[in-house]
Amino acid sequence: MSVLKDRLTKSEFVITSEIGPPKGINIEPHLKEAEELKDRVSAINVTDNQSSVMRFGSLATCHLLAKRGIEPVFQVVTRDRNRIALQSDLLSAWGLGVENVLCLTGDHPSLGDHPESKPVYDLDSVQLLQAADSLNQGKDLVGNELDGKPDFFLGAVVTPAADPLEPQIIKMEKKVKAGARFFQTQAVYDAGQFARFMKEVAYLKVPVLAGIVLLKSAGMAKFMNENVAGVNVPQDLIDEMKSVSKEDRPKKSIEIAGRLIKELKPLCQGVHIMPLGWDKYVPQVLDAAGL
Amino acid sequence: MHATIQKPLKEIINALSKDEKVFVVGCGNCAEKCRSGGEEQAREMKARLEKEGVRVVGYAATASGSSLCKLAAAKKLLLEEHKEEVAKADSFLILACGQGIHTVIDATGGAVVHPGCDTIFGGETVSDDFITEYCSLCGECIVEATGGLCPVTICSKGLLNGPCGGAKEGKCEVDKEQDCGWQLIYDRLKELGKLDLFRQYQSPKNYAKRSNPRSLKLEEKRATFKSLAGLRTIGQDR
């Protein structure tokens, strides 16, 4: 059984992290990164051609993690595969030891390194959840019986700082109805704003893991504020990053993330840490957060 | 409206073989409105080609407001009105949409054609100088649930159940100038007091209705749509 599911069911505070597969075949260093986090987290997400940049696959990486005893969360975007391929990959994933699936739409291909590719989006994230939930029930999307059924723990994403928030919440509700049993969020930096979001979605009674992205510099924070949807780094955090020398940035980043997690902990059911290359600092962040 | 834009002259010329005698054909309806292929553009194209040394035996366009993609109109234009010049032509350069290109093949009984335009979308003529896309011709209209705005077209990902996480300040992740389609749908449904429609699950689309090629057969009081989803007839007993 999925440890992630087990812990969330028992209302334990859950930690997940993620790795992004390489552009190429050198997967080993990424698996090592995951191994170093293994004892501190419940599961590790594997991104699916993130930012629409073609890479080593999420499914293969998940399988390699599972083989090493690391529980993966298979991220699946609907950008690159039609409903036949998506369902087939989900069945294959179960056969390869994957129990957790995170269903997403995926960035538009125009943002990545193959901008001329054909965007698929045969299904959207809600329909993908519906399809995966149907597989769990022993039927495919059109109702054909399966010869043996999986038992995926299905997740989805939400953007708590979206403006306006209501469309995000309506879609979140649809995702829950379609089969989502946990949520991981876009990066959160404002605990007050996040508390208001959690109040709004309390009626959905679904576990939410707040997204934590380690701040690397004031410049990165400003870049995200200007370019990344649903991310709002408050000015005081930007000033805090700015106040330290370059060598002290990791220390400051760890301190900020640790403090943020402490603030978020009473509000939600877990955190999802996206280190974006700073994997080695994750244990220190968890120490700083008292986890 | 089938919106079109002319191909670069160099691309057009590169597609022609040496000494090929060309007849330029335009369309008085959509292509004229897009300034890509009315009579004026057909005449200009003849002059531009001749300046580059291409042998042009003539030009013609259907009358203003009349479509080239109507086979009878294309036949009249090419086989009657411009019969003599057409007889000298090795090929036709079509300044019209892809339907018009094929109509010339049909009208001439299989002549060699060259596309002079790219067909870019089916659109609404918002004003004389602005045409934009609100429909993707998908064969299965779902705008009852979205306040009349088509998510297949106005959302860059064609999502049916709400916005992705990529919109920032109401603009789409693909282009900061482009409105998020789902922001527009949300605003409209809210204004209409119909947000409950947004809350309803929308099933995956039936792409069999978007199969290629599709056709519509018209009888006196019946219309039959043919696609891979099957035949659908709407007639007297509707």
mmCIF file of N, CA and C in Angstrom, chain B residues 7-123:
data_model
loop_
_atom_site.group_PDB
_atom_site.id
_atom_site.type_symbol
_atom_site.label_atom_id
_atom_site.label_comp_id
_atom_site.label_asym_id
_atom_site.label_seq_id
_atom_site.Cartn_x
_atom_site.Cartn_y
_atom_site.Cartn_z
ATOM 1 N N LYS B 7 1.298 33.742 -48.773
ATOM 2 C CA LYS B 7 2.630 33.194 -48.543
ATOM 3 C C LYS B 7 3.656 34.215 -49.006
ATOM 4 N N PRO B 8 4.877 34.162 -48.485
ATOM 5 C CA PRO B 8 5.921 35.074 -48.980
ATOM 6 C C PRO B 8 6.149 34.827 -50.477
ATOM 7 N N LEU B 9 6.402 35.909 -51.220
ATOM 8 C CA LEU B 9 6.558 35.807 -52.677
ATOM 9 C C LEU B 9 7.640 34.796 -53.061
ATOM 10 N N LYS B 10 8.721 34.789 -52.276
ATOM 11 C CA LYS B 10 9.839 33.899 -52.563
ATOM 12 C C LYS B 10 9.404 32.431 -52.524
ATOM 13 N N GLU B 11 8.575 32.106 -51.529
ATOM 14 C CA GLU B 11 8.082 30.731 -51.391
ATOM 15 C C GLU B 11 7.205 30.364 -52.595
ATOM 16 N N ILE B 12 6.389 31.330 -53.014
ATOM 17 C CA ILE B 12 5.510 31.085 -54.170
ATOM 18 C C ILE B 12 6.354 30.829 -55.422
ATOM 19 N N ILE B 13 7.344 31.674 -55.633
ATOM 20 C CA ILE B 13 8.177 31.555 -56.844
ATOM 21 C C ILE B 13 8.985 30.257 -56.824
ATOM 22 N N ASN B 14 9.502 29.902 -55.647
ATOM 23 C CA ASN B 14 10.296 28.679 -55.532
ATOM 24 C C ASN B 14 9.517 27.427 -55.909
ATOM 25 N N ALA B 15 8.181 27.501 -55.749
ATOM 26 C CA ALA B 15 7.361 26.329 -56.041
ATOM 27 C C ALA B 15 7.088 26.171 -57.544
ATOM 28 N N LEU B 16 7.396 27.201 -58.313
ATOM 29 C CA LEU B 16 7.115 27.157 -59.753
ATOM 30 C C LEU B 16 8.334 26.647 -60.507
ATOM 31 N N SER B 17 8.071 25.861 -61.567
ATOM 32 C CA SER B 17 9.223 25.413 -62.354
ATOM 33 C C SER B 17 9.515 26.460 -63.448
ATOM 34 N N LYS B 18 10.676 26.321 -64.037
ATOM 35 C CA LYS B 18 11.133 27.286 -65.039
ATOM 36 C C LYS B 18 10.145 27.310 -66.219
ATOM 37 N N ASP B 19 9.800 28.504 -66.656
ATOM 38 C CA ASP B 19 8.900 28.687 -67.817
ATOM 39 C C ASP B 19 7.460 28.219 -67.584
ATOM 40 N N GLU B 20 7.141 27.899 -66.349
ATOM 41 C CA GLU B 20 5.758 27.490 -66.051
ATOM 42 C C GLU B 20 4.830 28.685 -66.264
ATOM 43 N N LYS B 21 3.765 28.470 -67.024
ATOM 44 C CA LYS B 21 2.825 29.560 -67.290
ATOM 45 C C LYS B 21 1.681 29.476 -66.268
ATOM 46 N N VAL B 22 1.537 30.564 -65.519
ATOM 47 C CA VAL B 22 0.654 30.548 -64.362
ATOM 48 C C VAL B 22 -0.557 31.455 -64.579
ATOM 49 N N PHE B 23 -1.696 31.003 -64.084
ATOM 50 C CA PHE B 23 -2.899 31.837 -64.043
ATOM 51 C C PHE B 23 -3.240 32.076 -62.571
ATOM 52 N N VAL B 24 -3.400 33.346 -62.193
ATOM 53 C CA VAL B 24 -3.656 33.681 -60.785
ATOM 54 C C VAL B 24 -5.163 33.746 -60.531
ATOM 55 N N VAL B 25 -5.607 32.996 -59.502
ATOM 56 C CA VAL B 25 -7.045 32.973 -59.181
ATOM 57 C C VAL B 25 -7.270 33.498 -57.766
ATOM 58 N N GLY B 26 -8.205 34.443 -57.650
ATOM 59 C CA GLY B 26 -8.546 34.971 -56.323
ATOM 60 C C GLY B 26 -9.984 34.670 -55.961
ATOM 61 N N CYS B 27 -10.342 35.031 -54.739
ATOM 62 C CA CYS B 27 -11.699 34.806 -54.223
ATOM 63 C C CYS B 27 -12.257 36.133 -53.746
ATOM 64 N N GLY B 28 -13.473 36.449 -54.188
ATOM 65 C CA GLY B 28 -14.079 37.740 -53.851
ATOM 66 C C GLY B 28 -14.722 37.786 -52.486
ATOM 67 N N ASN B 29 -14.674 36.661 -51.782
ATOM 68 C CA ASN B 29 -15.326 36.686 -50.466
ATOM 69 C C ASN B 29 -14.281 36.763 -49.342
ATOM 70 N N CYS B 30 -14.038 35.647 -48.672
ATOM 71 C CA CYS B 30 -13.143 35.693 -47.497
ATOM 72 C C CYS B 30 -11.760 36.254 -47.840
ATOM 73 N N ALA B 31 -11.153 35.737 -48.919
ATOM 74 C CA ALA B 31 -9.781 36.160 -49.239
ATOM 75 C C ALA B 31 -9.723 37.653 -49.560
ATOM 76 N N GLU B 32 -10.779 38.160 -50.208
ATOM 77 C CA GLU B 32 -10.804 39.610 -50.483
ATOM 78 C C GLU B 32 -10.840 40.381 -49.171
ATOM 79 N N LYS B 33 -11.684 39.904 -48.235
ATOM 80 C CA LYS B 33 -11.805 40.594 -46.934
ATOM 81 C C LYS B 33 -10.507 40.506 -46.132
ATOM 82 N N CYS B 34 -9.749 39.438 -46.360
ATOM 83 C CA CYS B 34 -8.467 39.285 -45.655
ATOM 84 C C CYS B 34 -7.329 39.991 -46.399
ATOM 85 N N ARG B 35 -7.672 40.638 -47.515
ATOM 86 C CA ARG B 35 -6.681 41.326 -48.371
ATOM 87 C C ARG B 35 -5.576 40.370 -48.847
ATOM 88 N N SER B 36 -5.976 39.121 -49.000
ATOM 89 C CA SER B 36 -4.984 38.143 -49.464
ATOM 90 C C SER B 36 -5.308 37.659 -50.875
ATOM 91 N N GLY B 37 -6.551 37.883 -51.357
ATOM 92 C CA GLY B 37 -6.859 37.290 -52.651
ATOM 93 C C GLY B 37 -8.091 37.805 -53.375
ATOM 94 N N GLY B 38 -8.456 39.069 -53.208
ATOM 95 C CA GLY B 38 -9.528 39.636 -54.029
ATOM 96 C C GLY B 38 -8.977 39.965 -55.406
ATOM 97 N N GLU B 39 -9.797 40.585 -56.230
ATOM 98 C CA GLU B 39 -9.347 40.914 -57.586
ATOM 99 C C GLU B 39 -8.106 41.818 -57.554
ATOM 100 N N GLU B 40 -8.120 42.771 -56.629
ATOM 101 C CA GLU B 40 -6.994 43.704 -56.510
ATOM 102 C C GLU B 40 -5.685 42.968 -56.187
ATOM 103 N N GLN B 41 -5.769 42.027 -55.235
ATOM 104 C CA GLN B 41 -4.566 41.274 -54.849
ATOM 105 C C GLN B 41 -4.116 40.330 -55.969
ATOM 106 N N ALA B 42 -5.097 39.802 -56.718
ATOM 107 C CA ALA B 42 -4.746 38.901 -57.838
ATOM 108 C C ALA B 42 -3.990 39.694 -58.914
ATOM 109 N N ARG B 43 -4.470 40.931 -59.159
ATOM 110 C CA ARG B 43 -3.808 41.774 -60.162
ATOM 111 C C ARG B 43 -2.391 42.139 -59.695
ATOM 112 N N GLU B 44 -2.311 42.508 -58.417
ATOM 113 C CA GLU B 44 -0.994 42.857 -57.853
ATOM 114 C C GLU B 44 -0.035 41.671 -57.915
ATOM 115 N N MET B 45 -0.558 40.486 -57.605
ATOM 116 C CA MET B 45 0.287 39.286 -57.614
ATOM 117 C C MET B 45 0.832 39.041 -59.016
ATOM 118 N N LYS B 46 -0.007 39.257 -60.021
ATOM 119 C CA LYS B 46 0.436 39.079 -61.408
ATOM 120 C C LYS B 46 1.628 40.011 -61.676
ATOM 121 N N ALA B 47 1.478 41.267 -61.283
ATOM 122 C CA ALA B 47 2.540 42.250 -61.519
ATOM 123 C C ALA B 47 3.818 41.888 -60.763
ATOM 124 N N ARG B 48 3.650 41.464 -59.500
ATOM 125 C CA ARG B 48 4.836 41.123 -58.683
ATOM 126 C C ARG B 48 5.562 39.912 -59.281
ATOM 127 N N LEU B 49 4.791 38.935 -59.737
ATOM 128 C CA LEU B 49 5.408 37.740 -60.324
ATOM 129 C C LEU B 49 6.132 38.085 -61.620
ATOM 130 N N GLU B 50 5.486 38.920 -62.423
ATOM 131 C CA GLU B 50 6.093 39.279 -63.712
ATOM 132 C C GLU B 50 7.402 40.034 -63.511
ATOM 133 N N LYS B 51 7.418 40.858 -62.474
ATOM 134 C CA LYS B 51 8.636 41.602 -62.153
ATOM 135 C C LYS B 51 9.793 40.653 -61.818
ATOM 136 N N GLU B 52 9.431 39.476 -61.285
ATOM 137 C CA GLU B 52 10.447 38.477 -60.933
ATOM 138 C C GLU B 52 10.699 37.495 -62.084
ATOM 139 N N GLY B 53 10.096 37.786 -63.239
ATOM 140 C CA GLY B 53 10.352 36.946 -64.406
ATOM 141 C C GLY B 53 9.429 35.754 -64.575
ATOM 142 N N VAL B 54 8.371 35.688 -63.776
ATOM 143 C CA VAL B 54 7.429 34.569 -63.910
ATOM 144 C C VAL B 54 6.464 34.874 -65.060
ATOM 145 N N ARG B 55 6.139 33.856 -65.837
ATOM 146 C CA ARG B 55 5.193 34.047 -66.948
ATOM 147 C C ARG B 55 3.759 33.883 -66.441
ATOM 148 N N VAL B 56 3.028 34.985 -66.409
ATOM 149 C CA VAL B 56 1.652 34.960 -65.917
ATOM 150 C C VAL B 56 0.713 35.188 -67.107
ATOM 151 N N VAL B 57 -0.164 34.214 -67.354
ATOM 152 C CA VAL B 57 -1.034 34.318 -68.538
ATOM 153 C C VAL B 57 -2.340 35.047 -68.258
ATOM 154 N N GLY B 58 -2.595 35.340 -66.995
ATOM 155 C CA GLY B 58 -3.817 36.078 -66.682
ATOM 156 C C GLY B 58 -4.149 35.998 -65.209
ATOM 157 N N TYR B 59 -5.183 36.705 -64.828
ATOM 158 C CA TYR B 59 -5.643 36.630 -63.433
ATOM 159 C C TYR B 59 -7.146 36.840 -63.422
ATOM 160 N N ALA B 60 -7.772 36.357 -62.353
ATOM 161 C CA ALA B 60 -9.215 36.553 -62.198
ATOM 162 C C ALA B 60 -9.589 36.283 -60.755
ATOM 163 N N ALA B 61 -10.702 36.870 -60.346
ATOM 164 C CA ALA B 61 -11.238 36.564 -59.019
ATOM 165 C C ALA B 61 -12.748 36.560 -59.132
ATOM 166 N N THR B 62 -13.392 35.773 -58.296
ATOM 167 C CA THR B 62 -14.853 35.803 -58.284
ATOM 168 C C THR B 62 -15.286 37.202 -57.859
ATOM 169 N N ALA B 63 -16.507 37.567 -58.244
ATOM 170 C CA ALA B 63 -16.995 38.922 -57.959
ATOM 171 C C ALA B 63 -17.005 39.184 -56.465
ATOM 172 N N SER B 64 -16.855 40.443 -56.120
ATOM 173 C CA SER B 64 -16.841 40.828 -54.723
ATOM 174 C C SER B 64 -18.076 40.247 -54.011
ATOM 175 N N GLY B 65 -17.855 39.551 -52.906
ATOM 176 C CA GLY B 65 -18.959 38.940 -52.165
ATOM 177 C C GLY B 65 -19.269 37.515 -52.601
ATOM 178 N N SER B 66 -18.654 37.072 -53.702
ATOM 179 C CA SER B 66 -18.929 35.725 -54.199
ATOM 180 C C SER B 66 -17.714 34.828 -53.921
ATOM 181 N N SER B 67 -17.995 33.612 -53.467
ATOM 182 C CA SER B 67 -16.905 32.726 -53.024
ATOM 183 C C SER B 67 -16.347 31.863 -54.145
ATOM 184 N N LEU B 68 -15.040 31.708 -54.161
ATOM 185 C CA LEU B 68 -14.392 30.807 -55.110
ATOM 186 C C LEU B 68 -14.693 29.345 -54.766
ATOM 187 N N CYS B 69 -14.961 29.076 -53.477
ATOM 188 C CA CYS B 69 -15.163 27.682 -53.059
ATOM 189 C C CYS B 69 -16.533 27.143 -53.453
ATOM 190 N N LYS B 70 -17.289 27.928 -54.221
ATOM 191 C CA LYS B 70 -18.538 27.427 -54.791
ATOM 192 C C LYS B 70 -18.183 26.917 -56.180
ATOM 193 N N LEU B 71 -18.310 25.607 -56.382
ATOM 194 C CA LEU B 71 -17.806 24.995 -57.618
ATOM 195 C C LEU B 71 -18.398 25.641 -58.872
ATOM 196 N N ALA B 72 -19.698 25.927 -58.843
ATOM 197 C CA ALA B 72 -20.348 26.526 -60.017
ATOM 198 C C ALA B 72 -19.718 27.883 -60.350
ATOM 199 N N ALA B 73 -19.421 28.660 -59.308
ATOM 200 C CA ALA B 73 -18.827 29.994 -59.506
ATOM 201 C C ALA B 73 -17.414 29.871 -60.070
ATOM 202 N N ALA B 74 -16.655 28.883 -59.559
ATOM 203 C CA ALA B 74 -15.280 28.689 -60.036
ATOM 204 C C ALA B 74 -15.276 28.242 -61.500
ATOM 205 N N LYS B 75 -16.219 27.370 -61.854
ATOM 206 C CA LYS B 75 -16.312 26.910 -63.242
ATOM 207 C C LYS B 75 -16.641 28.070 -64.170
ATOM 208 N N LYS B 76 -17.611 28.885 -63.762
ATOM 209 C CA LYS B 76 -18.031 30.019 -64.592
ATOM 210 C C LYS B 76 -16.838 30.962 -64.804
ATOM 211 N N LEU B 77 -16.123 31.222 -63.731
ATOM 212 C CA LEU B 77 -14.988 32.144 -63.792
ATOM 213 C C LEU B 77 -13.889 31.628 -64.721
ATOM 214 N N LEU B 78 -13.549 30.356 -64.534
ATOM 215 C CA LEU B 78 -12.373 29.832 -65.246
ATOM 216 C C LEU B 78 -12.700 29.233 -66.616
ATOM 217 N N LEU B 79 -13.852 28.579 -66.712
ATOM 218 C CA LEU B 79 -14.160 27.882 -67.968
ATOM 219 C C LEU B 79 -14.968 28.728 -68.949
ATOM 220 N N GLU B 80 -15.591 29.815 -68.453
ATOM 221 C CA GLU B 80 -16.351 30.694 -69.354
ATOM 222 C C GLU B 80 -15.690 32.066 -69.453
ATOM 223 N N GLU B 81 -15.680 32.805 -68.359
ATOM 224 C CA GLU B 81 -15.231 34.206 -68.402
ATOM 225 C C GLU B 81 -13.758 34.363 -68.799
ATOM 226 N N HIS B 82 -12.921 33.419 -68.377
ATOM 227 C CA HIS B 82 -11.484 33.559 -68.667
ATOM 228 C C HIS B 82 -10.945 32.361 -69.443
ATOM 229 N N LYS B 83 -11.863 31.782 -70.226
ATOM 230 C CA LYS B 83 -11.566 30.553 -70.949
ATOM 231 C C LYS B 83 -10.260 30.616 -71.753
ATOM 232 N N GLU B 84 -10.066 31.729 -72.489
ATOM 233 C CA GLU B 84 -8.906 31.799 -73.387
ATOM 234 C C GLU B 84 -7.573 31.861 -72.660
ATOM 235 N N GLU B 85 -7.505 32.717 -71.604
ATOM 236 C CA GLU B 85 -6.241 32.802 -70.851
ATOM 237 C C GLU B 85 -5.971 31.472 -70.136
ATOM 238 N N VAL B 86 -7.054 30.915 -69.552
ATOM 239 C CA VAL B 86 -6.923 29.662 -68.804
ATOM 240 C C VAL B 86 -6.366 28.549 -69.703
ATOM 241 N N ALA B 87 -6.765 28.565 -70.959
ATOM 242 C CA ALA B 87 -6.292 27.531 -71.894
ATOM 243 C C ALA B 87 -4.782 27.568 -72.076
ATOM 244 N N LYS B 88 -4.193 28.732 -71.869
ATOM 245 C CA LYS B 88 -2.731 28.870 -72.043
ATOM 246 C C LYS B 88 -1.939 28.491 -70.782
ATOM 247 N N ALA B 89 -2.673 28.301 -69.671
ATOM 248 C CA ALA B 89 -1.974 28.124 -68.387
ATOM 249 C C ALA B 89 -1.513 26.685 -68.161
ATOM 250 N N ASP B 90 -0.299 26.558 -67.576
ATOM 251 C CA ASP B 90 0.178 25.251 -67.126
ATOM 252 C C ASP B 90 -0.352 24.936 -65.724
ATOM 253 N N SER B 91 -0.578 26.021 -64.981
ATOM 254 C CA SER B 91 -0.994 25.810 -63.590
ATOM 255 C C SER B 91 -1.718 27.042 -63.064
ATOM 256 N N PHE B 92 -2.291 26.866 -61.864
ATOM 257 C CA PHE B 92 -3.040 27.954 -61.229
ATOM 258 C C PHE B 92 -2.416 28.288 -59.875
ATOM 259 N N LEU B 93 -2.239 29.580 -59.641
ATOM 260 C CA LEU B 93 -1.805 30.024 -58.308
ATOM 261 C C LEU B 93 -3.058 30.540 -57.612
ATOM 262 N N ILE B 94 -3.428 29.899 -56.513
ATOM 263 C CA ILE B 94 -4.702 30.227 -55.876
ATOM 264 C C ILE B 94 -4.496 31.147 -54.680
ATOM 265 N N LEU B 95 -5.091 32.321 -54.773
ATOM 266 C CA LEU B 95 -5.073 33.247 -53.639
ATOM 267 C C LEU B 95 -6.410 33.113 -52.918
ATOM 268 N N ALA B 96 -6.536 32.037 -52.178
ATOM 269 C CA ALA B 96 -7.785 31.759 -51.456
ATOM 270 C C ALA B 96 -7.473 30.708 -50.403
ATOM 271 N N CYS B 97 -8.501 30.261 -49.711
ATOM 272 C CA CYS B 97 -8.278 29.249 -48.676
ATOM 273 C C CYS B 97 -8.107 27.858 -49.307
ATOM 274 N N GLY B 98 -7.849 26.892 -48.483
ATOM 275 C CA GLY B 98 -7.649 25.526 -48.964
ATOM 276 C C GLY B 98 -8.870 24.949 -49.662
ATOM 277 N N GLN B 99 -10.057 25.408 -49.281
ATOM 278 C CA GLN B 99 -11.276 24.940 -49.963
ATOM 279 C C GLN B 99 -11.251 25.461 -51.401
ATOM 280 N N GLY B 100 -10.870 26.736 -51.539
ATOM 281 C CA GLY B 100 -10.806 27.351 -52.863
ATOM 282 C C GLY B 100 -9.798 26.635 -53.756
ATOM 283 N N ILE B 101 -8.693 26.222 -53.180
ATOM 284 C CA ILE B 101 -7.659 25.512 -53.951
ATOM 285 C C ILE B 101 -8.264 24.245 -54.550
ATOM 286 N N HIS B 102 -8.981 23.510 -53.689
ATOM 287 C CA HIS B 102 -9.550 22.263 -54.197
ATOM 288 C C HIS B 102 -10.667 22.511 -55.193
ATOM 289 N N THR B 103 -11.400 23.616 -54.982
ATOM 290 C CA THR B 103 -12.494 23.934 -55.911
ATOM 291 C C THR B 103 -11.933 24.166 -57.320
ATOM 292 N N VAL B 104 -10.737 24.745 -57.407
ATOM 293 C CA VAL B 104 -10.120 24.965 -58.722
ATOM 294 C C VAL B 104 -9.723 23.623 -59.353
ATOM 295 N N ILE B 105 -9.241 22.690 -58.539
ATOM 296 C CA ILE B 105 -8.938 21.347 -59.077
ATOM 297 C C ILE B 105 -10.213 20.746 -59.668
ATOM 298 N N ASP B 106 -11.303 20.837 -58.895
ATOM 299 C CA ASP B 106 -12.586 20.281 -59.367
ATOM 300 C C ASP B 106 -13.080 21.012 -60.618
ATOM 301 N N ALA B 107 -12.987 22.339 -60.595
ATOM 302 C CA ALA B 107 -13.531 23.146 -61.698
ATOM 303 C C ALA B 107 -12.796 22.859 -63.008
ATOM 304 N N THR B 108 -11.509 22.601 -62.906
ATOM 305 C CA THR B 108 -10.694 22.438 -64.110
ATOM 306 C C THR B 108 -10.510 20.970 -64.486
ATOM 307 N N GLY B 109 -11.090 20.113 -63.705
ATOM 308 C CA GLY B 109 -10.935 18.690 -63.997
ATOM 309 C C GLY B 109 -9.532 18.181 -63.707
ATOM 310 N N GLY B 110 -8.903 18.758 -62.673
ATOM 311 C CA GLY B 110 -7.628 18.195 -62.215
ATOM 312 C C GLY B 110 -6.386 18.979 -62.564
ATOM 313 N N ALA B 111 -6.516 20.286 -62.740
ATOM 314 C CA ALA B 111 -5.348 21.105 -63.087
ATOM 315 C C ALA B 111 -4.313 21.141 -61.961
ATOM 316 N N VAL B 112 -3.092 21.525 -62.336
ATOM 317 C CA VAL B 112 -2.025 21.702 -61.344
ATOM 318 C C VAL B 112 -2.290 23.009 -60.590
ATOM 319 N N VAL B 113 -2.263 22.943 -59.267
ATOM 320 C CA VAL B 113 -2.519 24.145 -58.463
ATOM 321 C C VAL B 113 -1.345 24.413 -57.535
ATOM 322 N N HIS B 114 -1.156 25.702 -57.209
ATOM 323 C CA HIS B 114 -0.155 26.107 -56.225
ATOM 324 C C HIS B 114 -0.851 26.960 -55.177
ATOM 325 N N PRO B 115 -0.628 26.679 -53.904
ATOM 326 C CA PRO B 115 -1.241 27.525 -52.878
ATOM 327 C C PRO B 115 -0.505 28.856 -52.793
ATOM 328 N N GLY B 116 -1.253 29.952 -52.873
ATOM 329 C CA GLY B 116 -0.633 31.276 -52.728
ATOM 330 C C GLY B 116 -0.841 31.838 -51.339
ATOM 331 N N CYS B 117 -1.658 31.132 -50.557
ATOM 332 C CA CYS B 117 -1.977 31.606 -49.205
ATOM 333 C C CYS B 117 -1.868 30.449 -48.215
ATOM 334 N N ASP B 118 -1.720 30.808 -46.961
ATOM 335 C CA ASP B 118 -1.906 29.842 -45.888
ATOM 336 C C ASP B 118 -3.292 30.099 -45.311
ATOM 337 N N THR B 119 -4.049 29.025 -45.098
ATOM 338 C CA THR B 119 -5.372 29.164 -44.479
ATOM 339 C C THR B 119 -5.150 29.084 -42.984
ATOM 340 N N ILE B 120 -5.532 30.150 -42.264
ATOM 341 C CA ILE B 120 -5.074 30.215 -40.875
ATOM 342 C C ILE B 120 -6.139 29.922 -39.821
ATOM 343 N N PHE B 121 -7.376 30.257 -40.062
ATOM 344 C CA PHE B 121 -8.437 29.896 -39.102
ATOM 345 C C PHE B 121 -9.796 30.294 -39.657
ATOM 346 N N GLY B 122 -10.840 29.805 -38.987
ATOM 347 C CA GLY B 122 -12.189 30.261 -39.291
ATOM 348 C C GLY B 122 -12.524 31.326 -38.274
ATOM 349 N N GLY B 123 -12.935 32.489 -38.697
ATOM 350 C CA GLY B 123 -13.041 33.574 -37.721
ATOM 351 C C GLY B 123 -14.265 34.449 -37.825
#
